[in-house]
Short mmCIF file of C-alpha atoms (C1' of nucleotides) in Angstrom, two decimals:
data_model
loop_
_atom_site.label_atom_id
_atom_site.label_comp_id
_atom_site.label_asym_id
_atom_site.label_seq_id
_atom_site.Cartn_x
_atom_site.Cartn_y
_atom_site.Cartn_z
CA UNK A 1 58.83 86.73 87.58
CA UNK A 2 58.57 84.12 90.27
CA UNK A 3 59.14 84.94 93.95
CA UNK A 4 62.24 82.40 94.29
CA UNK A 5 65.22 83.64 92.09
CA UNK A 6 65.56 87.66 90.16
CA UNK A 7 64.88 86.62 86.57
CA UNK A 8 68.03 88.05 84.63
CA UNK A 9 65.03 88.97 82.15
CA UNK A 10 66.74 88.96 78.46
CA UNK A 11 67.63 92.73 78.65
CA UNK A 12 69.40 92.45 81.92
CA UNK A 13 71.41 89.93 80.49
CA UNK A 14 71.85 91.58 77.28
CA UNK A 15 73.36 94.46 79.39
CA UNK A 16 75.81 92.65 81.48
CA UNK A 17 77.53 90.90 78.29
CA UNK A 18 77.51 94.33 76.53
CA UNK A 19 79.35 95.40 79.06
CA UNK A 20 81.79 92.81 79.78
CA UNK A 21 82.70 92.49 76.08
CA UNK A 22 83.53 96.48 75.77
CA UNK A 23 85.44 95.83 79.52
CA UNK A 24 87.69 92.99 77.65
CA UNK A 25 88.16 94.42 74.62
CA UNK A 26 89.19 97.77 76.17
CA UNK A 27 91.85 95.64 78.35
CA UNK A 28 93.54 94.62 75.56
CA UNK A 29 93.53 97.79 73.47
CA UNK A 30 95.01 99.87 76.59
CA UNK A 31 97.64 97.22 77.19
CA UNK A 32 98.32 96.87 73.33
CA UNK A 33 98.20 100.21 72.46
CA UNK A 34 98.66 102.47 75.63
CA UNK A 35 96.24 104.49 76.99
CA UNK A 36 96.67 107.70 75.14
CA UNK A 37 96.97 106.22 71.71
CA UNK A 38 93.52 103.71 72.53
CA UNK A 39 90.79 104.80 70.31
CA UNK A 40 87.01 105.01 72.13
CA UNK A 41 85.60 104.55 68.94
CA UNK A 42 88.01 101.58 67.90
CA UNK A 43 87.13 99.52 71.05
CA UNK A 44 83.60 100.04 70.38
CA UNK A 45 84.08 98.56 66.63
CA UNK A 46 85.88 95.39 67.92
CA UNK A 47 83.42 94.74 70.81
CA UNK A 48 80.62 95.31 68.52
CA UNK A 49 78.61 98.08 69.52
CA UNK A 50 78.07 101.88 68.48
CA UNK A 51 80.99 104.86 70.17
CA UNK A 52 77.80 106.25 72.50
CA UNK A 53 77.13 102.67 73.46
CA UNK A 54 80.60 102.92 75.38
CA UNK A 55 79.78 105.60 77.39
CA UNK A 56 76.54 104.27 78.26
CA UNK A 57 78.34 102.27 80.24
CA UNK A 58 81.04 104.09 81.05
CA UNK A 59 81.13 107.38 82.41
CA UNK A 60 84.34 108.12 80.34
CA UNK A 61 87.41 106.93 78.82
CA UNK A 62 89.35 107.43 81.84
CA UNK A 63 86.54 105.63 83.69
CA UNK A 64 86.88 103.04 81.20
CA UNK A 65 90.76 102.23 81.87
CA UNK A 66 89.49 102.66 85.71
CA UNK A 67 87.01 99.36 85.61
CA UNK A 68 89.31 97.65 83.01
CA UNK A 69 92.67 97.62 85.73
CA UNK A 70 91.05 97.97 89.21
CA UNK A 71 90.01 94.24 89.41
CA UNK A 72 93.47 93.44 89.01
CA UNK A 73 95.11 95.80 91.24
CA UNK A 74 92.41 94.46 93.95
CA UNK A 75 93.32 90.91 93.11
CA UNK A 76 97.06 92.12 93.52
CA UNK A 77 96.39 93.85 97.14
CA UNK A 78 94.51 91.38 98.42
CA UNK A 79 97.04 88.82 97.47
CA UNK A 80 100.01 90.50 99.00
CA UNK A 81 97.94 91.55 102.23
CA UNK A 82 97.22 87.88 102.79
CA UNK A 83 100.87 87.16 102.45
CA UNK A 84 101.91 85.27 105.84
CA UNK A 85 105.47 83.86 105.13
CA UNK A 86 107.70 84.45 108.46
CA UNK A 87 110.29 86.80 108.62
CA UNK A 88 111.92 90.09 110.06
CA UNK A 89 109.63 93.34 109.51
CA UNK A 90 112.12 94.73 106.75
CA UNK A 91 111.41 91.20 104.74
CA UNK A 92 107.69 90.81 105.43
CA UNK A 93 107.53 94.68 104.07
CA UNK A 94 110.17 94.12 101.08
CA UNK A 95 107.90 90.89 100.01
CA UNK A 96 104.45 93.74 99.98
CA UNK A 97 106.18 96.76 98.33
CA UNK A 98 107.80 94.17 95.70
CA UNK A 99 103.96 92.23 94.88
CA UNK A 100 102.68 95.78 94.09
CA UNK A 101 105.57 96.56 91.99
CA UNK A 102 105.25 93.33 89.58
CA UNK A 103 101.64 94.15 89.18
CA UNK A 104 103.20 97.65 87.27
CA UNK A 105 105.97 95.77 85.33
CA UNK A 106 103.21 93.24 83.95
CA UNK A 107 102.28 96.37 82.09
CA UNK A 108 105.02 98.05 81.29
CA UNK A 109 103.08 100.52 78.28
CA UNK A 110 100.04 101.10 81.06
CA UNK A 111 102.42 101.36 84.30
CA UNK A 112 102.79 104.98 84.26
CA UNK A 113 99.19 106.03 83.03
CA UNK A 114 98.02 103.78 85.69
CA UNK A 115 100.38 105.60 88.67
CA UNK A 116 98.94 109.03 87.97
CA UNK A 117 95.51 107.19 87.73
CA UNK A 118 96.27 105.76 90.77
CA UNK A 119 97.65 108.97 92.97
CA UNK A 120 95.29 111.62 91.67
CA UNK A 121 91.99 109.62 90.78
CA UNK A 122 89.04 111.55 90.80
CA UNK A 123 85.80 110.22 92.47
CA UNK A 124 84.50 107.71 92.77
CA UNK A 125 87.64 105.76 91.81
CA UNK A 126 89.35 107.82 94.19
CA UNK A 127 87.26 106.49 96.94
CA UNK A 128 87.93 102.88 95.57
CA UNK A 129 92.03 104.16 95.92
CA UNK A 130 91.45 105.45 99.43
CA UNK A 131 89.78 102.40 100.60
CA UNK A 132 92.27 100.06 98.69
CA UNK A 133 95.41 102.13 100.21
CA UNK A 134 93.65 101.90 104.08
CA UNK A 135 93.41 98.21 103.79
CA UNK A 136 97.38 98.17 102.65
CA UNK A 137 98.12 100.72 105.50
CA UNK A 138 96.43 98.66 108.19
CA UNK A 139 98.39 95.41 106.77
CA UNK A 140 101.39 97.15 107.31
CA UNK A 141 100.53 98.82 110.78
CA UNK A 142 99.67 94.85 111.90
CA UNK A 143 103.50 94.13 110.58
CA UNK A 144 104.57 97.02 112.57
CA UNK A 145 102.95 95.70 115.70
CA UNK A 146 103.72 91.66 115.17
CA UNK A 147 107.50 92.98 114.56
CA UNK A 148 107.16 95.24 117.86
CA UNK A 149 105.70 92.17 119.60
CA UNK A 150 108.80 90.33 118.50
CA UNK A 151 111.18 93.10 120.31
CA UNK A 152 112.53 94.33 116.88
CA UNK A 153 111.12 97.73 117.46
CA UNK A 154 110.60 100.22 120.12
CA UNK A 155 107.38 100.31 122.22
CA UNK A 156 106.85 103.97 122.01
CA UNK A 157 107.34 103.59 117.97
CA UNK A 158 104.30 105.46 116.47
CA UNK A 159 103.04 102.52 114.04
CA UNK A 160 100.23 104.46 112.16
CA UNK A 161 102.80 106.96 111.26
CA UNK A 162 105.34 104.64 109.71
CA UNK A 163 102.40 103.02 108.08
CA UNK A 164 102.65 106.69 106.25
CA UNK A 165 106.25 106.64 105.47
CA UNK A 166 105.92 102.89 104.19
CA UNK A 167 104.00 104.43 101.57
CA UNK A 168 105.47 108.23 101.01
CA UNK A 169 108.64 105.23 100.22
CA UNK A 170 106.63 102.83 97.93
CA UNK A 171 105.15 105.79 95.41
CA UNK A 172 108.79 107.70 95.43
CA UNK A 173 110.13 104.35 94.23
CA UNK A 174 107.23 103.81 91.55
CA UNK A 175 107.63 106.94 90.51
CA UNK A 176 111.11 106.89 89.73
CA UNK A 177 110.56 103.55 88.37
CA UNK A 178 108.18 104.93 85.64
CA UNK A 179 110.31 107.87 85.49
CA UNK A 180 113.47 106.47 84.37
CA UNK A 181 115.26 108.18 87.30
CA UNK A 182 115.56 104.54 89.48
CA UNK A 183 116.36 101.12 87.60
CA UNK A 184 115.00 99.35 90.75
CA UNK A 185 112.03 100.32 92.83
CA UNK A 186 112.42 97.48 95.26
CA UNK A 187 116.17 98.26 95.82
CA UNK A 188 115.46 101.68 97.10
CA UNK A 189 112.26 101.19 99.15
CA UNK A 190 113.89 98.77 100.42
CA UNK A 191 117.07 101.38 101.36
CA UNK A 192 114.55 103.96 102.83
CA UNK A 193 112.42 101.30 104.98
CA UNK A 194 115.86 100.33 106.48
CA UNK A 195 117.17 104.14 107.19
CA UNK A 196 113.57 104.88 108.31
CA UNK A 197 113.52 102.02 110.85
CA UNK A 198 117.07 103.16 112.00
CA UNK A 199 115.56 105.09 114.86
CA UNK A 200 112.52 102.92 115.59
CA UNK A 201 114.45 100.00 117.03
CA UNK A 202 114.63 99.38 120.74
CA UNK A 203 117.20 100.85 122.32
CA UNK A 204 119.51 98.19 122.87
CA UNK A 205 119.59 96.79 119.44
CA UNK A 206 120.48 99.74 117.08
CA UNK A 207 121.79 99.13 113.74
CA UNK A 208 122.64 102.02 111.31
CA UNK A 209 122.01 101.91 107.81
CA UNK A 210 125.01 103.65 106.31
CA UNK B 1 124.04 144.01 60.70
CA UNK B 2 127.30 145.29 62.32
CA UNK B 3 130.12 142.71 64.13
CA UNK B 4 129.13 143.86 67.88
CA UNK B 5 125.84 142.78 68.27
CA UNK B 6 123.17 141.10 66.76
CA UNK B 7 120.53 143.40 66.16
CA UNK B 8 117.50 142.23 67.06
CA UNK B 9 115.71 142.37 63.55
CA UNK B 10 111.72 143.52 63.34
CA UNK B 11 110.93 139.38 62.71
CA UNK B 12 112.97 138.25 65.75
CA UNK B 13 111.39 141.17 68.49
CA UNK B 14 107.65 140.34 66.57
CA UNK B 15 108.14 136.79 66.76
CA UNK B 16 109.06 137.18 70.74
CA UNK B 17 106.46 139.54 71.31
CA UNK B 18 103.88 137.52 70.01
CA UNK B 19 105.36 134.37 72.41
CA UNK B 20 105.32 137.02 75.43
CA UNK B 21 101.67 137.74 74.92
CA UNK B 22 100.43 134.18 74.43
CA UNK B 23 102.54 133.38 77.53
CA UNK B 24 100.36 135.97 79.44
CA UNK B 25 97.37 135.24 78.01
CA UNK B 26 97.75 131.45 78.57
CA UNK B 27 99.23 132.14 82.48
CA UNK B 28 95.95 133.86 83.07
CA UNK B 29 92.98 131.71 81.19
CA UNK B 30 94.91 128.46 83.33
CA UNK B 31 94.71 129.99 86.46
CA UNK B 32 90.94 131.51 85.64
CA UNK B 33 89.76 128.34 84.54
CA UNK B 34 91.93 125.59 85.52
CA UNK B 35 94.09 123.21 82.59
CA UNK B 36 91.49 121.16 81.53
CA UNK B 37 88.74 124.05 80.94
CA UNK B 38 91.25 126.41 79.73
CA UNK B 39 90.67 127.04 76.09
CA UNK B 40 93.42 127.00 73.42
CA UNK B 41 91.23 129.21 70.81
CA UNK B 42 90.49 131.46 73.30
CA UNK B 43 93.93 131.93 74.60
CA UNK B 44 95.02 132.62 70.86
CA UNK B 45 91.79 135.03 70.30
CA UNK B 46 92.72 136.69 74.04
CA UNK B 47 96.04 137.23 72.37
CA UNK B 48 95.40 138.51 68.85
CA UNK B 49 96.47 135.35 66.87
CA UNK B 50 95.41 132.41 65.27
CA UNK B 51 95.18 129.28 67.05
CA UNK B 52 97.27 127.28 65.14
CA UNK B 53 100.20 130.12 66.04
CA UNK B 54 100.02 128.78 69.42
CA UNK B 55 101.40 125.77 68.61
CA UNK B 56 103.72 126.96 66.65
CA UNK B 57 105.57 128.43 69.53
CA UNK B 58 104.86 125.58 71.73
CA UNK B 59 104.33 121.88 70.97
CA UNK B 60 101.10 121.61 72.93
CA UNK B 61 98.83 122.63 75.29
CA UNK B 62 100.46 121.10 78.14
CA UNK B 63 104.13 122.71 77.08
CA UNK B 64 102.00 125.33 77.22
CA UNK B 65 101.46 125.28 80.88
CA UNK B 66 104.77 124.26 81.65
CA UNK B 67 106.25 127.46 80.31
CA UNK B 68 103.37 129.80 82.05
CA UNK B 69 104.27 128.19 85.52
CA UNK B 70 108.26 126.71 85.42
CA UNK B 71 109.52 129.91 85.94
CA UNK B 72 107.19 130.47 88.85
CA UNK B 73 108.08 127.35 90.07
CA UNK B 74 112.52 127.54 89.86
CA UNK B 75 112.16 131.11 91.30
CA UNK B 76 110.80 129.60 94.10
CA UNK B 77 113.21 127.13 94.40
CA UNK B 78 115.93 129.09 94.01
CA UNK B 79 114.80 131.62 96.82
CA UNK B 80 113.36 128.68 99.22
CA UNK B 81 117.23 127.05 98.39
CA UNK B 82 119.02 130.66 99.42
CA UNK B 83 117.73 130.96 102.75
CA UNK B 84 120.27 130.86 105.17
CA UNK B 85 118.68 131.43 108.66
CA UNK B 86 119.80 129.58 111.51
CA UNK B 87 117.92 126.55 113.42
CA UNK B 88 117.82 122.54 113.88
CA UNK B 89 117.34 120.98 110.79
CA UNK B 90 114.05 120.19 111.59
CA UNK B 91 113.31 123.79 111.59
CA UNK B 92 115.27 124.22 108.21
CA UNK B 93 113.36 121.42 106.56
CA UNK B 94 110.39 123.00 107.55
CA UNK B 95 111.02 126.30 106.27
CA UNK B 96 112.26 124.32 102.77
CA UNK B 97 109.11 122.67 102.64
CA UNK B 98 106.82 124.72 103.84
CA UNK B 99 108.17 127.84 100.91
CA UNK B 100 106.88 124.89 98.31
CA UNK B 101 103.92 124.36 99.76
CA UNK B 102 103.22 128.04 99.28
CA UNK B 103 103.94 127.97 95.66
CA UNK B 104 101.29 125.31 95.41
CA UNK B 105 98.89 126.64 97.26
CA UNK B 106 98.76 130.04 95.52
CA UNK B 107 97.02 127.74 92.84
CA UNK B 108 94.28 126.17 94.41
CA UNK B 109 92.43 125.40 90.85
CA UNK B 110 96.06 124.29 89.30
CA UNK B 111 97.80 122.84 91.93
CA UNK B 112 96.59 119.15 91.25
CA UNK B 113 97.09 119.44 87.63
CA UNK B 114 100.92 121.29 88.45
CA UNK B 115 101.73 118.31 90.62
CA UNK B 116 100.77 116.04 88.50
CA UNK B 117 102.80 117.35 85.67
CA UNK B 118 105.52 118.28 87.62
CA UNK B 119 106.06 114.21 88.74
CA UNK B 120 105.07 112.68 85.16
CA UNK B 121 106.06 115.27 82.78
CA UNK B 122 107.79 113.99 79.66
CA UNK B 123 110.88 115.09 77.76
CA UNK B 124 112.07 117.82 77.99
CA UNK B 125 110.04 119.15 80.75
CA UNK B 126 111.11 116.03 82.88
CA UNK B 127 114.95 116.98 82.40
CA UNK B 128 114.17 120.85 84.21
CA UNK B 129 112.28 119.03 86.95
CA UNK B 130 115.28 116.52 87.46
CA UNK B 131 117.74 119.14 87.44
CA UNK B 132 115.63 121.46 90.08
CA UNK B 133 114.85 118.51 91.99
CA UNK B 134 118.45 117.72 92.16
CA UNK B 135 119.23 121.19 93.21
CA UNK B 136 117.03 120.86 96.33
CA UNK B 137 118.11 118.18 96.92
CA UNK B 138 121.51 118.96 97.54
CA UNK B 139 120.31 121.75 99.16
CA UNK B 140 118.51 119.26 101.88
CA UNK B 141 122.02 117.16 102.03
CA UNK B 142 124.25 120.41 102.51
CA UNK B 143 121.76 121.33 105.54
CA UNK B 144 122.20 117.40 106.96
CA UNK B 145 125.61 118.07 106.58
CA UNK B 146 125.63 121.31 108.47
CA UNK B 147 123.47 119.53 110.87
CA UNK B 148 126.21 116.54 111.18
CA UNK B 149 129.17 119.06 112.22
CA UNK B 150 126.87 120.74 115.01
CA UNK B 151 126.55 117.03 116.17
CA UNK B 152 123.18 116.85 115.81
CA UNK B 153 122.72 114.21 113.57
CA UNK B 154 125.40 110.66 113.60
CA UNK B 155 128.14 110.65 111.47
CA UNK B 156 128.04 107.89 109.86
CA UNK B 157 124.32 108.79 108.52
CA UNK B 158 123.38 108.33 104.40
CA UNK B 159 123.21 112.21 103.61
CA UNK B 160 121.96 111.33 100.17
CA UNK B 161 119.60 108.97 101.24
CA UNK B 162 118.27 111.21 103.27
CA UNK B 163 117.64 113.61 100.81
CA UNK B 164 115.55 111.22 98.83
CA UNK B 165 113.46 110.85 102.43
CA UNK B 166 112.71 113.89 102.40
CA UNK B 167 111.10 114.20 98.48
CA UNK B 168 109.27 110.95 99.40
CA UNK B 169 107.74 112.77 102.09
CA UNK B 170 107.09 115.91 100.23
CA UNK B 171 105.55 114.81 97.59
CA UNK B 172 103.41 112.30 99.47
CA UNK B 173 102.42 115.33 101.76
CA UNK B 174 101.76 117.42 98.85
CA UNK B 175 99.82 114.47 96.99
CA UNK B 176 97.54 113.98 100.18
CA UNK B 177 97.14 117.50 100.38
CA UNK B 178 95.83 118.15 96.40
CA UNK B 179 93.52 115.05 97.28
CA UNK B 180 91.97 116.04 99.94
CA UNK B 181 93.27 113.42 102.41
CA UNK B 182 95.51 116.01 105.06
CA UNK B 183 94.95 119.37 105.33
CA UNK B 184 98.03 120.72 106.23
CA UNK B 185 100.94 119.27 104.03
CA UNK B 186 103.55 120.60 106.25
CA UNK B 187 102.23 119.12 109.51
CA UNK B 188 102.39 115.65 108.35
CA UNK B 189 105.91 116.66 106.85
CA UNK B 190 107.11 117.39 109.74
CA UNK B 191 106.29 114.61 111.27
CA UNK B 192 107.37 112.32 108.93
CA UNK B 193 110.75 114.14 108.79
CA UNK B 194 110.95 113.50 112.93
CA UNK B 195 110.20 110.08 113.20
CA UNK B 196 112.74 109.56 110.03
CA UNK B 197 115.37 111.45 111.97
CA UNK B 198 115.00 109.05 115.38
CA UNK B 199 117.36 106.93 114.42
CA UNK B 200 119.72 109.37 112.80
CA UNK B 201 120.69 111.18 115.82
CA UNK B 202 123.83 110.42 117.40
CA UNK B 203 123.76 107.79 120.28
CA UNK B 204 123.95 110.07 123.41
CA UNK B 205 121.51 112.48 122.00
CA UNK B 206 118.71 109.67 121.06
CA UNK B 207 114.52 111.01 121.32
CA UNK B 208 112.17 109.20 119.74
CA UNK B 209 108.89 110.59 117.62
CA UNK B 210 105.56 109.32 119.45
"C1'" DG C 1 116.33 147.98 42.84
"C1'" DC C 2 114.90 143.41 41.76
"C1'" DT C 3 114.65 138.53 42.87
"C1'" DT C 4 114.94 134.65 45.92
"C1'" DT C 5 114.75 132.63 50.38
"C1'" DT C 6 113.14 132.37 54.95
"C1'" DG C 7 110.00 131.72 58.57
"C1'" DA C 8 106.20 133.82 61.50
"C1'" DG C 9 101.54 133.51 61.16
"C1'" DT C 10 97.07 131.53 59.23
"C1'" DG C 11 92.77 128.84 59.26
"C1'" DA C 12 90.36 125.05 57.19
"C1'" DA C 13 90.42 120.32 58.12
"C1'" DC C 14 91.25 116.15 60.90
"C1'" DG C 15 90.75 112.85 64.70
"C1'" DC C 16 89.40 112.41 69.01
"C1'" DG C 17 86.34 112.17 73.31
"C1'" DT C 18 81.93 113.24 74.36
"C1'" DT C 19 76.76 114.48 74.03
"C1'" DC C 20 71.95 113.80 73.11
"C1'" DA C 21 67.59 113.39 70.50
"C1'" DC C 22 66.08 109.41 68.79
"C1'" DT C 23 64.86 104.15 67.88
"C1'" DG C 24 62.94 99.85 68.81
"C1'" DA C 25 62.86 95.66 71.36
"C1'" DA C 26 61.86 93.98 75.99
"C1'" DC C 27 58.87 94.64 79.71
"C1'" DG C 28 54.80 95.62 82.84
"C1'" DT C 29 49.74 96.22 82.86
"C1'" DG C 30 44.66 95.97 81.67
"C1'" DC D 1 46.57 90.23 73.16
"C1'" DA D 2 46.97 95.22 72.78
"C1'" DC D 3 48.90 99.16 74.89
"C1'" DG D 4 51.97 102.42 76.91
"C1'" DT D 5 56.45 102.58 79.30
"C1'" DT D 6 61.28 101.71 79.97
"C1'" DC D 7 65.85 101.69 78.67
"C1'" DA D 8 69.97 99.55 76.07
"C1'" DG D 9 71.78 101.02 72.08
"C1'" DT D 10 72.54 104.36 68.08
"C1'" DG D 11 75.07 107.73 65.28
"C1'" DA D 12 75.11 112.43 63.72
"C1'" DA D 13 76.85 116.48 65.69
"C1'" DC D 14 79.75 119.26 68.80
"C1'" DG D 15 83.92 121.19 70.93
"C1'" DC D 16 88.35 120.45 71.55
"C1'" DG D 17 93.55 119.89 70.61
"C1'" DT D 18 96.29 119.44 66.86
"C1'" DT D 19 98.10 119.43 61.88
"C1'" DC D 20 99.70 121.31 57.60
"C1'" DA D 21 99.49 123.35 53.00
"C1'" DC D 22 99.51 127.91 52.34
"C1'" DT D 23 100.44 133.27 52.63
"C1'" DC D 24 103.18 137.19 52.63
"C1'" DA D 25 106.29 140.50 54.68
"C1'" DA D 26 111.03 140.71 56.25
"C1'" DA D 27 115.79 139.37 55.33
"C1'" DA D 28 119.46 137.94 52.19
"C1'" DG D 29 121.61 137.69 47.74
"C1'" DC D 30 122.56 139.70 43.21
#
DNA sequence: GCTTTTGAGTGAACGCGTTCACTGAACGTG
DNA sequence: CACGTTCAGTGAACGCGTTCACTCAAAAGC
């Protein structure tokens, strides 16, 4: 072991692709099969290794479906934070709500499983959520306060709190979505955002949504 | 078996009998235990039968907790939906909320797994929800109506839209809540509910939420 | 009263997620 | 190079929810 560079030493290595062949093969038997109906035992066959081997590296199957998704969902949030088209506050937030809701609809069998996941996740994933959610939050509290720069809403408007609403709106709509109960989640966070921001507007410039 | 009523029949009263007592049995290990640690042997031991009887009165073990708890759960509703005390609707929201909130947290160890249910169940649990969340809900549009003819809200405000507001913030209130993230679900409800209502006032009568 | 049908109740067996005592190859040490 | 140590990987075993061929007493038919 020279000084210079961590030698991956063979079992290192050995680890790591373990690993990343159970993570891949487990992808595509949760978005194949669902996540219910995805066999432990089956993934470990087609990636090659032994059941306990699986949760040698994973702390469980739901931990499993946990590591498989969450790079995505990152990829997805971090995408739609960086997001800097122009546009009123009601479009900028439409274009963030609607980049989170084509990450579910890519995965139509895993969207609900990965909802409930998402909103009850125990830890440490539900750290991961937290931290993932407060980064979203603060994206839309900066769209709050770029749109209240612009004069589109009031000065006393309480920005942290709509953050809140923004997303007691976006998981209503998801879960109706996965529900059956709403065809379109966009269409109706979009309707709440708008009755929401009713009030928030400066004086002068009130617009009702009906 | 005469024409004016259907005696009962010793199989009939045995077979409900035997549901009544798993019912209790179940009710109790759940909110002992918890869903997850709950035992289904040991409910059907607990309650003198076999295990597979059980599930021969109810498809699974999560039906299973759905029947121990629904009724719970709709005679709340139905008394939190009969009160008819006076107030702003703020107040009334509160009160509407806040009588949930009660029902939940009378079940610290099942109020996550309740929730959780309660948003995702399936078929034909998700059919009762529906139809008791539509009953509150028109509850919570009859009260903005109400509110509408004492002037307090604008006329030309989305009463239905409203409604669906308010479960958005409930159920992200209650959601934070079961997490761990807000410790008082109807605080931030309230809140929610006021900024929401800003812009829904009519135009002489206009306050804003800080 | 005797026979047939019905259906509540049974419990061994199954598949699943999960555990853990064990194996052996890679690694550090003299 | 020989030795003990570490740790990725194993697979039989466990507990659980769930299934289903079976039992037998109650109801229905004769």
């Amino acid at each position: 072991m020279n000084a210079f560079t961590q030698k991956p030493g063979r079992r290192d290595a050995q680890r790591d692709a373990t690993r990343a062949r159970i993570l891949e093969t487990a992808r595509d038997h949760f978005e194949r099969h669902g996540f219910e109906a995805a066999n432990v035992r089956a993934i470990a066959a087609d990636a090659g290794v032994a059941a306990g081997t699986v949760l040698l590296h994973f702390a469980d199957k739901r931990d499993l479906l946990h590591a498989a998704l969450f790079d995505d969902l990152a990829a997805t949030a971090a995408e739609a934070v960086r997001d800097d088209e122009p546009g009123t506050l009601e479009q900028r937030i439409h274009r963030l709500g609607a980049a989170f809701f084509a990450y579910y609809a890519r995965r139509p069998t895993l969207s609900k499983t990965l909802l409930r996941e998402a909103l009850f996740a125990d830890p440490p994933w539900q750290a991961r959520f937290t931290e993932q959610v407060a980064a979203v939050h603060g994206r839309v509290v900066a769209l709050f306060n770029a749109a209240r720069a612009q004069g589109e809403v009031a000065d006393d408007a309480d920005a942290a709190l709509f953050g809140v609403a923004f997303f007691s709106f976006y998981y209503f709509a998801l879960i109706a979505w996965v529900q059956g109960a709403h065809p379109s989640p966009v269409a109706l966070l979009d309707r709440l955002v708008a009755q929401h921001l009713c009030g928030l507007r400066p004086a002068a410039n009130v617009r009702r949504a009906r």
